């Protein structure tokens, strides 16, 4: 009996010690600039989700989506990285978050009361990327029309359509000169773009194929033709932007995860508007094009039509049709801006 009592006393003591150790560790973390998960949930209405079989954690409320990674000193807030100064730590079922995050959340709250959008994805700045240019003509139709000319023309129409609606907008090239894929991506980062839209014209061995196609970010190709297109486009960019460090690699992974979801939704909106304007479409395709993969902001690539289809090539020669394509893209972007600004989304269905 005494022996049994001794073991019971020993187990109880060990459990108490373990509890004290956890409490002590937790208290130490609070003293060193960490906050409780429960504090964030209570103060900002966050819902907490742990990703199964992963060291990633998600906090969401009506306006923000935060993704944390264990032992990592960045948080992804609505798809954009924010430096926390200290590592996020998950231990014994407790998530310790650096209190520096509160500075961002307080600032976001003040901006919201002033009527300023607090969601980074809000469409304020758009970078339009006319594909190819200069020594790179892109696809050339059997009748002599060069893709680079079509891309630039549509991009300029879109530029003016958005600028007239109060959106800050930039072109990666304003005339016929060469810009590398890496330069296009870096330009969008420099301008702190909220959306990147790359404009191209397609080609195909079959002259019957026609229609507007939207490419969104995906790890693997969901279409054989997309594999051919991206392989050719990425071939000269193998040196590209280096993600050699662990920090850049992990940020890239987190950003890509968010952008995949968002760009697929953006692609649907573009296709919806194209159908409303009477433009023939071929749907959306997932592909890891360079300008989609390495942009920090959501990015899509639009193939406006096929230069190898005689009927579509004739339309793409027309200024009126180019303006119509630009109007489709402008309508989609304006619909996105309305959606992300928190106003009621009006769906236009025929």
mmCIF file of C-alpha atoms in Angstrom:
data_model
loop_
_atom_site.group_PDB
_atom_site.id
_atom_site.type_symbol
_atom_site.label_atom_id
_atom_site.label_comp_id
_atom_site.label_asym_id
_atom_site.label_seq_id
_atom_site.Cartn_x
_atom_site.Cartn_y
_atom_site.Cartn_z
ATOM 1 C CA UNK A 1 0.000 0.000 0.000
ATOM 2 C CA UNK A 2 2.841 2.330 0.916
ATOM 3 C CA UNK A 3 4.584 1.445 -2.332
ATOM 4 C CA UNK A 4 1.433 2.225 -4.312
ATOM 5 C CA UNK A 5 1.023 5.546 -2.489
ATOM 6 C CA UNK A 6 4.634 6.395 -3.255
ATOM 7 C CA UNK A 7 4.135 5.790 -7.001
ATOM 8 C CA UNK A 8 0.927 7.825 -6.967
ATOM 9 C CA UNK A 9 2.747 10.663 -5.215
ATOM 10 C CA UNK A 10 5.594 10.427 -7.739
ATOM 11 C CA UNK A 11 3.279 10.556 -10.776
ATOM 12 C CA UNK A 12 1.340 13.495 -9.338
ATOM 13 C CA UNK A 13 4.552 15.365 -8.622
ATOM 14 C CA UNK A 14 5.849 14.781 -12.144
ATOM 15 C CA UNK A 15 2.580 15.985 -13.662
ATOM 16 C CA UNK A 16 2.657 19.104 -11.515
ATOM 17 C CA UNK A 17 6.268 19.706 -12.450
ATOM 18 C CA UNK A 18 5.410 19.310 -16.137
ATOM 19 C CA UNK A 19 2.563 21.767 -15.727
ATOM 20 C CA UNK A 20 4.827 24.190 -13.932
ATOM 21 C CA UNK A 21 7.454 23.786 -16.635
ATOM 22 C CA UNK A 22 4.901 24.564 -19.353
ATOM 23 C CA UNK A 23 3.564 27.525 -17.391
ATOM 24 C CA UNK A 24 7.091 28.750 -16.780
ATOM 25 C CA UNK A 25 7.983 28.413 -20.441
ATOM 26 C CA UNK A 26 4.776 30.202 -21.444
ATOM 27 C CA UNK A 27 5.397 33.007 -18.945
ATOM 28 C CA UNK A 28 8.961 33.377 -20.235
ATOM 29 C CA UNK A 29 7.667 33.730 -23.776
ATOM 30 C CA UNK A 30 5.213 36.436 -22.724
ATOM 31 C CA UNK A 31 8.025 38.336 -21.065
ATOM 32 C CA UNK A 32 10.126 38.065 -24.214
ATOM 33 C CA UNK A 33 7.593 39.740 -26.469
ATOM 34 C CA UNK A 34 5.075 37.038 -27.339
ATOM 35 C CA UNK A 35 1.282 37.081 -27.162
ATOM 36 C CA UNK A 36 -1.382 34.438 -26.658
ATOM 37 C CA UNK A 37 -3.283 32.992 -29.579
ATOM 38 C CA UNK A 38 -6.459 33.460 -27.556
ATOM 39 C CA UNK A 39 -5.735 37.188 -27.211
ATOM 40 C CA UNK A 40 -5.672 37.629 -30.987
ATOM 41 C CA UNK A 41 -8.840 35.574 -31.399
ATOM 42 C CA UNK A 42 -10.694 37.578 -28.783
ATOM 43 C CA UNK A 43 -9.525 41.059 -29.833
ATOM 44 C CA UNK A 44 -9.728 40.671 -33.616
ATOM 45 C CA UNK A 45 -12.303 37.923 -34.130
ATOM 46 C CA UNK A 46 -9.886 35.470 -35.707
ATOM 47 C CA UNK A 47 -10.802 31.857 -36.353
ATOM 48 C CA UNK A 48 -7.842 29.524 -35.863
ATOM 49 C CA UNK A 49 -7.029 26.608 -38.173
ATOM 50 C CA UNK A 50 -4.111 24.202 -38.007
ATOM 51 C CA UNK A 51 -3.135 22.655 -41.343
ATOM 52 C CA UNK A 52 -3.016 18.837 -40.869
ATOM 53 C CA UNK A 53 0.421 17.221 -41.212
ATOM 54 C CA UNK A 54 2.005 20.642 -41.556
ATOM 55 C CA UNK A 55 3.715 23.268 -39.416
ATOM 56 C CA UNK A 56 1.487 26.013 -40.842
ATOM 57 C CA UNK A 57 -1.266 27.796 -38.907
ATOM 58 C CA UNK A 58 -4.027 30.042 -40.249
ATOM 59 C CA UNK A 59 -5.941 32.877 -38.591
ATOM 60 C CA UNK A 60 -8.884 34.398 -40.462
ATOM 61 C CA UNK A 61 -11.511 37.060 -39.863
ATOM 62 C CA UNK A 62 -13.764 39.033 -42.218
ATOM 63 C CA UNK A 63 -10.955 41.118 -43.718
ATOM 64 C CA UNK A 64 -7.679 39.318 -43.067
ATOM 65 C CA UNK A 65 -6.078 35.940 -43.608
ATOM 66 C CA UNK A 66 -2.836 35.313 -41.680
ATOM 67 C CA UNK A 67 -0.608 32.306 -42.323
ATOM 68 C CA UNK A 68 2.130 31.437 -39.821
ATOM 69 C CA UNK A 69 4.854 28.823 -40.011
ATOM 70 C CA UNK A 70 6.540 27.293 -36.964
ATOM 71 C CA UNK A 71 10.080 28.614 -36.323
ATOM 72 C CA UNK A 72 9.669 31.277 -39.008
ATOM 73 C CA UNK A 73 9.818 35.038 -38.417
ATOM 74 C CA UNK A 74 7.451 36.096 -41.216
ATOM 75 C CA UNK A 75 3.674 36.005 -41.424
ATOM 76 C CA UNK A 76 1.762 36.097 -44.698
ATOM 77 C CA UNK A 77 -1.072 38.640 -44.423
ATOM 78 C CA UNK A 78 -3.552 38.479 -47.307
ATOM 79 C CA UNK A 79 -0.833 37.096 -49.533
ATOM 80 C CA UNK A 80 1.955 39.518 -48.603
ATOM 81 C CA UNK A 81 4.861 38.906 -46.196
ATOM 82 C CA UNK A 82 5.233 40.861 -42.953
ATOM 83 C CA UNK A 83 8.398 40.651 -40.828
ATOM 84 C CA UNK A 84 7.699 39.711 -37.189
ATOM 85 C CA UNK A 85 11.223 40.292 -35.771
ATOM 86 C CA UNK A 86 10.954 37.031 -33.775
ATOM 87 C CA UNK A 87 10.098 33.442 -34.673
ATOM 88 C CA UNK A 88 6.631 31.972 -34.344
ATOM 89 C CA UNK A 89 6.833 29.063 -31.879
ATOM 90 C CA UNK A 90 4.483 26.103 -31.479
ATOM 91 C CA UNK A 91 5.079 23.995 -28.389
ATOM 92 C CA UNK A 92 2.969 21.583 -26.342
ATOM 93 C CA UNK A 93 -0.218 22.648 -28.086
ATOM 94 C CA UNK A 94 0.456 26.362 -27.572
ATOM 95 C CA UNK A 95 1.113 28.854 -30.378
ATOM 96 C CA UNK A 96 3.405 31.743 -29.397
ATOM 97 C CA UNK A 97 3.144 34.740 -31.742
ATOM 98 C CA UNK A 98 5.543 37.739 -31.619
ATOM 99 C CA UNK A 99 3.759 40.782 -30.213
ATOM 100 C CA UNK A 100 5.149 42.921 -33.067
ATOM 101 C CA UNK A 101 2.165 41.630 -35.050
ATOM 102 C CA UNK A 102 -0.053 43.847 -32.883
ATOM 103 C CA UNK A 103 1.590 46.951 -34.382
ATOM 104 C CA UNK A 104 0.373 45.945 -37.828
ATOM 105 C CA UNK A 105 -3.120 45.021 -36.623
ATOM 106 C CA UNK A 106 -3.537 48.285 -34.684
ATOM 107 C CA UNK A 107 -2.426 50.294 -37.715
ATOM 108 C CA UNK A 108 -4.793 48.353 -39.957
ATOM 109 C CA UNK A 109 -7.638 49.069 -37.548
ATOM 110 C CA UNK A 110 -6.955 52.830 -37.630
ATOM 111 C CA UNK A 111 -6.784 52.832 -41.416
ATOM 112 C CA UNK A 112 -10.116 51.038 -41.564
ATOM 113 C CA UNK A 113 -11.845 53.696 -39.475
ATOM 114 C CA UNK A 114 -10.503 56.360 -41.841
ATOM 115 C CA UNK A 115 -12.086 54.583 -44.791
ATOM 116 C CA UNK A 116 -8.769 53.320 -46.150
ATOM 117 C CA UNK A 117 -8.695 49.742 -47.409
ATOM 118 C CA UNK A 118 -6.750 47.461 -45.107
ATOM 119 C CA UNK A 119 -6.668 44.397 -47.351
ATOM 120 C CA UNK A 120 -3.419 44.345 -49.341
ATOM 121 C CA UNK A 121 -5.174 42.645 -52.259
ATOM 122 C CA UNK A 122 -7.403 45.710 -52.727
ATOM 123 C CA UNK A 123 -7.008 46.799 -56.332
ATOM 124 C CA UNK A 124 -5.237 50.160 -56.151
ATOM 125 C CA UNK A 125 -2.209 49.537 -58.380
ATOM 126 C CA UNK A 126 -2.221 47.382 -61.509
ATOM 127 C CA UNK A 127 0.785 46.472 -63.643
ATOM 128 C CA UNK A 128 -0.061 45.557 -67.242
ATOM 129 C CA UNK A 129 2.534 43.468 -69.024
ATOM 130 C CA UNK A 130 2.461 43.535 -72.860
ATOM 131 C CA UNK A 131 4.207 40.261 -73.678
ATOM 132 C CA UNK A 132 7.353 40.097 -75.836
ATOM 133 C CA UNK A 133 8.751 43.211 -77.582
ATOM 134 C CA UNK A 134 11.889 44.415 -79.350
ATOM 135 C CA UNK A 135 14.007 41.532 -80.603
ATOM 136 C CA UNK A 136 11.355 39.097 -79.345
ATOM 137 C CA UNK A 137 8.331 39.346 -81.706
ATOM 138 C CA UNK A 138 6.409 36.509 -80.064
ATOM 139 C CA UNK A 139 4.117 34.529 -82.349
ATOM 140 C CA UNK A 140 3.829 35.651 -85.986
ATOM 141 C CA UNK A 141 0.687 34.833 -87.920
ATOM 142 C CA UNK A 142 0.896 33.193 -91.380
ATOM 143 C CA UNK A 143 -0.334 36.563 -92.685
ATOM 144 C CA UNK A 144 2.407 38.630 -91.026
ATOM 145 C CA UNK A 145 0.758 39.964 -87.843
ATOM 146 C CA UNK A 146 3.251 40.012 -84.943
ATOM 147 C CA UNK A 147 2.135 39.201 -81.440
ATOM 148 C CA UNK A 148 4.204 41.930 -79.774
ATOM 149 C CA UNK A 149 2.220 44.605 -81.654
ATOM 150 C CA UNK A 150 -1.157 43.149 -80.648
ATOM 151 C CA UNK A 151 -0.098 42.821 -77.013
ATOM 152 C CA UNK A 152 1.103 46.425 -76.741
ATOM 153 C CA UNK A 153 -1.965 47.831 -78.447
ATOM 154 C CA UNK A 154 -4.415 46.021 -76.135
ATOM 155 C CA UNK A 155 -2.286 46.909 -73.102
ATOM 156 C CA UNK A 156 -2.430 50.622 -73.947
ATOM 157 C CA UNK A 157 -6.209 50.533 -74.351
ATOM 158 C CA UNK A 158 -6.475 48.785 -70.988
ATOM 159 C CA UNK A 159 -4.071 51.295 -69.436
ATOM 160 C CA UNK A 160 -6.290 54.255 -70.357
ATOM 161 C CA UNK A 161 -9.506 52.428 -69.384
ATOM 162 C CA UNK A 162 -8.198 51.770 -65.864
ATOM 163 C CA UNK A 163 -6.532 55.163 -65.443
ATOM 164 C CA UNK A 164 -9.815 56.877 -66.275
ATOM 165 C CA UNK A 165 -11.442 54.897 -63.453
ATOM 166 C CA UNK A 166 -8.966 56.120 -60.839
ATOM 167 C CA UNK A 167 -6.684 53.093 -60.688
ATOM 168 C CA UNK A 168 -2.928 53.634 -60.555
ATOM 169 C CA UNK A 169 -1.631 51.696 -63.532
ATOM 170 C CA UNK A 170 1.751 50.998 -65.141
ATOM 171 C CA UNK A 171 2.999 49.216 -68.266
ATOM 172 C CA UNK A 172 6.117 47.031 -68.186
ATOM 173 C CA UNK A 173 6.924 48.465 -71.623
ATOM 174 C CA UNK A 174 5.452 51.508 -73.361
ATOM 175 C CA UNK A 175 6.827 50.874 -76.848
ATOM 176 C CA UNK A 176 8.593 48.243 -78.926
ATOM 177 C CA UNK A 177 11.607 47.186 -76.844
ATOM 178 C CA UNK A 178 12.723 44.012 -75.120
ATOM 179 C CA UNK A 179 12.056 43.441 -71.400
ATOM 180 C CA UNK A 180 13.134 40.201 -69.733
ATOM 181 C CA UNK A 181 10.683 38.197 -67.663
ATOM 182 C CA UNK A 182 12.743 38.891 -64.555
ATOM 183 C CA UNK A 183 12.631 42.653 -65.201
ATOM 184 C CA UNK A 184 8.858 42.501 -65.586
ATOM 185 C CA UNK A 185 8.452 40.787 -62.214
ATOM 186 C CA UNK A 186 10.879 43.140 -60.458
ATOM 187 C CA UNK A 187 9.066 46.130 -61.961
ATOM 188 C CA UNK A 188 5.762 44.923 -60.467
ATOM 189 C CA UNK A 189 7.431 44.511 -57.067
ATOM 190 C CA UNK A 190 8.943 47.996 -57.267
ATOM 191 C CA UNK A 191 5.535 49.497 -58.013
ATOM 192 C CA UNK A 192 3.968 47.465 -55.173
ATOM 193 C CA UNK A 193 1.364 46.086 -57.563
ATOM 194 C CA UNK A 194 -1.879 44.609 -56.265
ATOM 195 C CA UNK A 195 -2.516 42.811 -59.550
ATOM 196 C CA UNK A 196 -0.299 41.815 -62.495
ATOM 197 C CA UNK A 197 -1.885 41.010 -65.844
ATOM 198 C CA UNK A 198 0.254 39.764 -68.729
ATOM 199 C CA UNK A 199 -1.221 40.106 -72.227
ATOM 200 C CA UNK A 200 -0.346 37.714 -75.051
ATOM 201 C CA UNK A 201 -1.704 36.256 -78.276
ATOM 202 C CA UNK A 202 -1.614 32.526 -78.926
ATOM 203 C CA UNK A 203 -0.704 30.183 -81.757
ATOM 204 C CA UNK A 204 -1.437 26.536 -82.514
ATOM 205 C CA UNK A 205 -0.572 23.980 -85.201
ATOM 206 C CA UNK A 206 -4.312 23.580 -85.787
ATOM 207 C CA UNK A 207 -5.798 26.582 -87.576
ATOM 208 C CA UNK A 208 -9.248 25.766 -86.194
ATOM 209 C CA UNK A 209 -8.374 26.528 -82.561
ATOM 210 C CA UNK A 210 -9.563 29.928 -81.377
ATOM 211 C CA UNK A 211 -10.705 31.757 -78.233
ATOM 212 C CA UNK A 212 -9.466 33.741 -75.238
ATOM 213 C CA UNK A 213 -7.652 31.720 -72.562
ATOM 214 C CA UNK A 214 -6.681 32.741 -69.026
ATOM 215 C CA UNK A 215 -3.689 31.158 -67.305
ATOM 216 C CA UNK A 216 -3.463 31.169 -63.520
ATOM 217 C CA UNK A 217 -0.758 29.968 -61.133
ATOM 218 C CA UNK A 218 -0.445 26.217 -60.606
ATOM 219 C CA UNK A 219 2.373 23.883 -59.568
ATOM 220 C CA UNK A 220 1.808 21.571 -62.486
ATOM 221 C CA UNK A 221 0.326 22.046 -65.895
ATOM 222 C CA UNK A 222 -3.286 21.028 -66.361
ATOM 223 C CA UNK A 223 -3.007 21.234 -70.126
ATOM 224 C CA UNK A 224 -0.473 19.817 -72.585
ATOM 225 C CA UNK A 225 -0.335 22.993 -74.639
ATOM 226 C CA UNK A 226 0.351 25.019 -71.490
ATOM 227 C CA UNK A 227 3.362 22.800 -70.841
ATOM 228 C CA UNK A 228 4.766 23.595 -74.285
ATOM 229 C CA UNK A 229 4.112 27.337 -73.947
ATOM 230 C CA UNK A 230 5.638 27.726 -70.492
ATOM 231 C CA UNK A 231 8.664 25.573 -71.286
ATOM 232 C CA UNK A 232 9.498 27.807 -74.248
ATOM 233 C CA UNK A 233 8.845 31.016 -72.294
ATOM 234 C CA UNK A 234 10.862 29.980 -69.226
ATOM 235 C CA UNK A 235 13.792 28.478 -71.101
ATOM 236 C CA UNK A 236 15.799 31.709 -71.248
ATOM 237 C CA UNK A 237 14.995 32.529 -67.609
ATOM 238 C CA UNK A 238 16.606 29.566 -65.823
ATOM 239 C CA UNK A 239 18.897 31.838 -63.831
ATOM 240 C CA UNK A 240 15.904 34.016 -62.892
ATOM 241 C CA UNK A 241 15.291 35.137 -59.318
ATOM 242 C CA UNK A 242 17.204 33.002 -56.851
ATOM 243 C CA UNK A 243 15.345 31.526 -53.883
ATOM 244 C CA UNK A 244 18.498 30.019 -52.416
ATOM 245 C CA UNK A 245 17.891 31.017 -48.790
ATOM 246 C CA UNK A 246 15.349 29.219 -46.626
ATOM 247 C CA UNK A 247 13.512 32.460 -45.893
ATOM 248 C CA UNK A 248 12.933 33.295 -49.540
ATOM 249 C CA UNK A 249 11.979 29.704 -50.292
ATOM 250 C CA UNK A 250 9.371 29.519 -47.545
ATOM 251 C CA UNK A 251 7.950 32.958 -48.355
ATOM 252 C CA UNK A 252 7.688 31.856 -51.961
ATOM 253 C CA UNK A 253 5.821 28.699 -50.959
ATOM 254 C CA UNK A 254 3.358 30.574 -48.783
ATOM 255 C CA UNK A 255 2.764 33.303 -51.354
ATOM 256 C CA UNK A 256 2.255 30.749 -54.107
ATOM 257 C CA UNK A 257 -0.298 28.893 -51.972
ATOM 258 C CA UNK A 258 -2.364 32.058 -51.553
ATOM 259 C CA UNK A 259 -1.912 33.264 -55.122
ATOM 260 C CA UNK A 260 -3.045 29.932 -56.572
ATOM 261 C CA UNK A 261 -6.393 30.305 -54.863
ATOM 262 C CA UNK A 262 -6.810 33.981 -55.761
ATOM 263 C CA UNK A 263 -5.672 33.782 -59.381
ATOM 264 C CA UNK A 264 -8.056 30.917 -60.128
ATOM 265 C CA UNK A 265 -10.900 33.123 -58.875
ATOM 266 C CA UNK A 266 -9.622 36.087 -60.930
ATOM 267 C CA UNK A 267 -9.485 33.895 -64.039
ATOM 268 C CA UNK A 268 -13.155 32.983 -63.551
ATOM 269 C CA UNK A 269 -14.121 36.662 -63.377
ATOM 270 C CA UNK A 270 -12.215 37.468 -66.592
ATOM 271 C CA UNK A 271 -13.924 34.596 -68.414
ATOM 272 C CA UNK A 272 -17.319 35.660 -67.079
ATOM 273 C CA UNK A 273 -16.813 39.195 -68.411
ATOM 274 C CA UNK A 274 -15.535 37.892 -71.775
ATOM 275 C CA UNK A 275 -18.717 35.878 -72.245
ATOM 276 C CA UNK A 276 -20.797 38.921 -71.293
ATOM 277 C CA UNK A 277 -19.026 40.927 -74.035
ATOM 278 C CA UNK A 278 -19.578 38.135 -76.557
ATOM 279 C CA UNK A 279 -15.920 37.061 -76.731
ATOM 280 C CA UNK A 280 -15.268 33.394 -77.505
ATOM 281 C CA UNK A 281 -13.347 31.697 -74.670
ATOM 282 C CA UNK A 282 -11.460 28.447 -74.140
ATOM 283 C CA UNK A 283 -11.480 28.491 -70.331
ATOM 284 C CA UNK A 284 -8.754 28.746 -67.688
ATOM 285 C CA UNK A 285 -5.579 26.684 -67.444
ATOM 286 C CA UNK A 286 -3.190 26.266 -64.527
ATOM 287 C CA UNK A 287 0.467 26.805 -65.390
ATOM 288 C CA UNK A 288 3.700 27.841 -63.616
ATOM 289 C CA UNK A 289 4.681 30.610 -66.045
ATOM 290 C CA UNK A 290 7.586 32.714 -64.788
ATOM 291 C CA UNK A 291 5.531 35.914 -64.397
ATOM 292 C CA UNK A 292 2.876 33.991 -62.454
ATOM 293 C CA UNK A 293 5.230 32.045 -60.217
ATOM 294 C CA UNK A 294 7.592 34.805 -59.109
ATOM 295 C CA UNK A 295 5.198 37.700 -58.633
ATOM 296 C CA UNK A 296 4.393 38.611 -55.028
ATOM 297 C CA UNK A 297 0.944 39.818 -56.043
ATOM 298 C CA UNK A 298 -1.757 37.742 -57.762
ATOM 299 C CA UNK A 299 -0.961 37.485 -61.473
ATOM 300 C CA UNK A 300 -2.713 36.115 -64.530
ATOM 301 C CA UNK A 301 -1.669 35.674 -68.145
ATOM 302 C CA UNK A 302 -4.304 36.268 -70.815
ATOM 303 C CA UNK A 303 -3.951 34.803 -74.299
ATOM 304 C CA UNK A 304 -6.355 37.091 -76.153
ATOM 305 C CA UNK A 305 -6.766 34.891 -79.230
ATOM 306 C CA UNK A 306 -5.024 32.710 -81.842
ATOM 307 C CA UNK A 307 -2.963 34.339 -84.562
ATOM 308 C CA UNK A 308 -3.015 31.037 -86.456
ATOM 309 C CA UNK A 309 -6.809 31.165 -86.840
ATOM 310 C CA UNK A 310 -7.618 33.322 -89.876
ATOM 311 C CA UNK A 311 -10.877 34.700 -88.513
ATOM 312 C CA UNK A 312 -9.470 35.559 -85.093
ATOM 313 C CA UNK A 313 -6.301 36.988 -86.632
ATOM 314 C CA UNK A 314 -8.420 39.385 -88.679
ATOM 315 C CA UNK A 315 -10.283 40.487 -85.553
ATOM 316 C CA UNK A 316 -7.017 41.021 -83.651
ATOM 317 C CA UNK A 317 -5.895 43.342 -86.445
ATOM 318 C CA UNK A 318 -8.950 45.506 -85.747
ATOM 319 C CA UNK A 319 -8.626 48.441 -83.334
ATOM 320 C CA UNK A 320 -12.269 47.977 -82.352
ATOM 321 C CA UNK A 321 -11.744 44.344 -81.327
ATOM 322 C CA UNK A 322 -8.564 45.209 -79.415
ATOM 323 C CA UNK A 323 -10.550 47.848 -77.527
ATOM 324 C CA UNK A 324 -13.233 45.270 -76.826
ATOM 325 C CA UNK A 325 -10.652 42.885 -75.317
ATOM 326 C CA UNK A 326 -9.313 45.758 -73.200
ATOM 327 C CA UNK A 327 -12.856 46.551 -72.054
ATOM 328 C CA UNK A 328 -13.333 42.927 -70.997
ATOM 329 C CA UNK A 329 -10.173 43.024 -68.873
ATOM 330 C CA UNK A 330 -11.040 46.452 -67.451
ATOM 331 C CA UNK A 331 -14.531 45.260 -66.474
ATOM 332 C CA UNK A 332 -13.035 42.210 -64.737
ATOM 333 C CA UNK A 333 -10.531 44.339 -62.803
ATOM 334 C CA UNK A 334 -13.221 46.806 -61.757
ATOM 335 C CA UNK A 335 -15.379 43.914 -60.608
ATOM 336 C CA UNK A 336 -12.432 42.649 -58.563
ATOM 337 C CA UNK A 337 -11.920 46.093 -57.043
ATOM 338 C CA UNK A 338 -15.574 46.210 -56.064
ATOM 339 C CA UNK A 339 -15.369 42.743 -54.524
ATOM 340 C CA UNK A 340 -12.224 43.397 -52.494
ATOM 341 C CA UNK A 341 -13.383 46.807 -51.318
ATOM 342 C CA UNK A 342 -16.148 45.044 -49.408
ATOM 343 C CA UNK A 343 -19.075 46.319 -51.453
ATOM 344 C CA UNK A 344 -21.735 43.979 -52.775
ATOM 345 C CA UNK A 345 -20.535 42.042 -55.813
ATOM 346 C CA UNK A 346 -22.922 42.420 -58.725
ATOM 347 C CA UNK A 347 -22.777 39.443 -61.032
ATOM 348 C CA UNK A 348 -23.482 40.087 -64.685
ATOM 349 C CA UNK A 349 -25.034 36.983 -66.195
ATOM 350 C CA UNK A 350 -26.657 36.673 -69.546
#
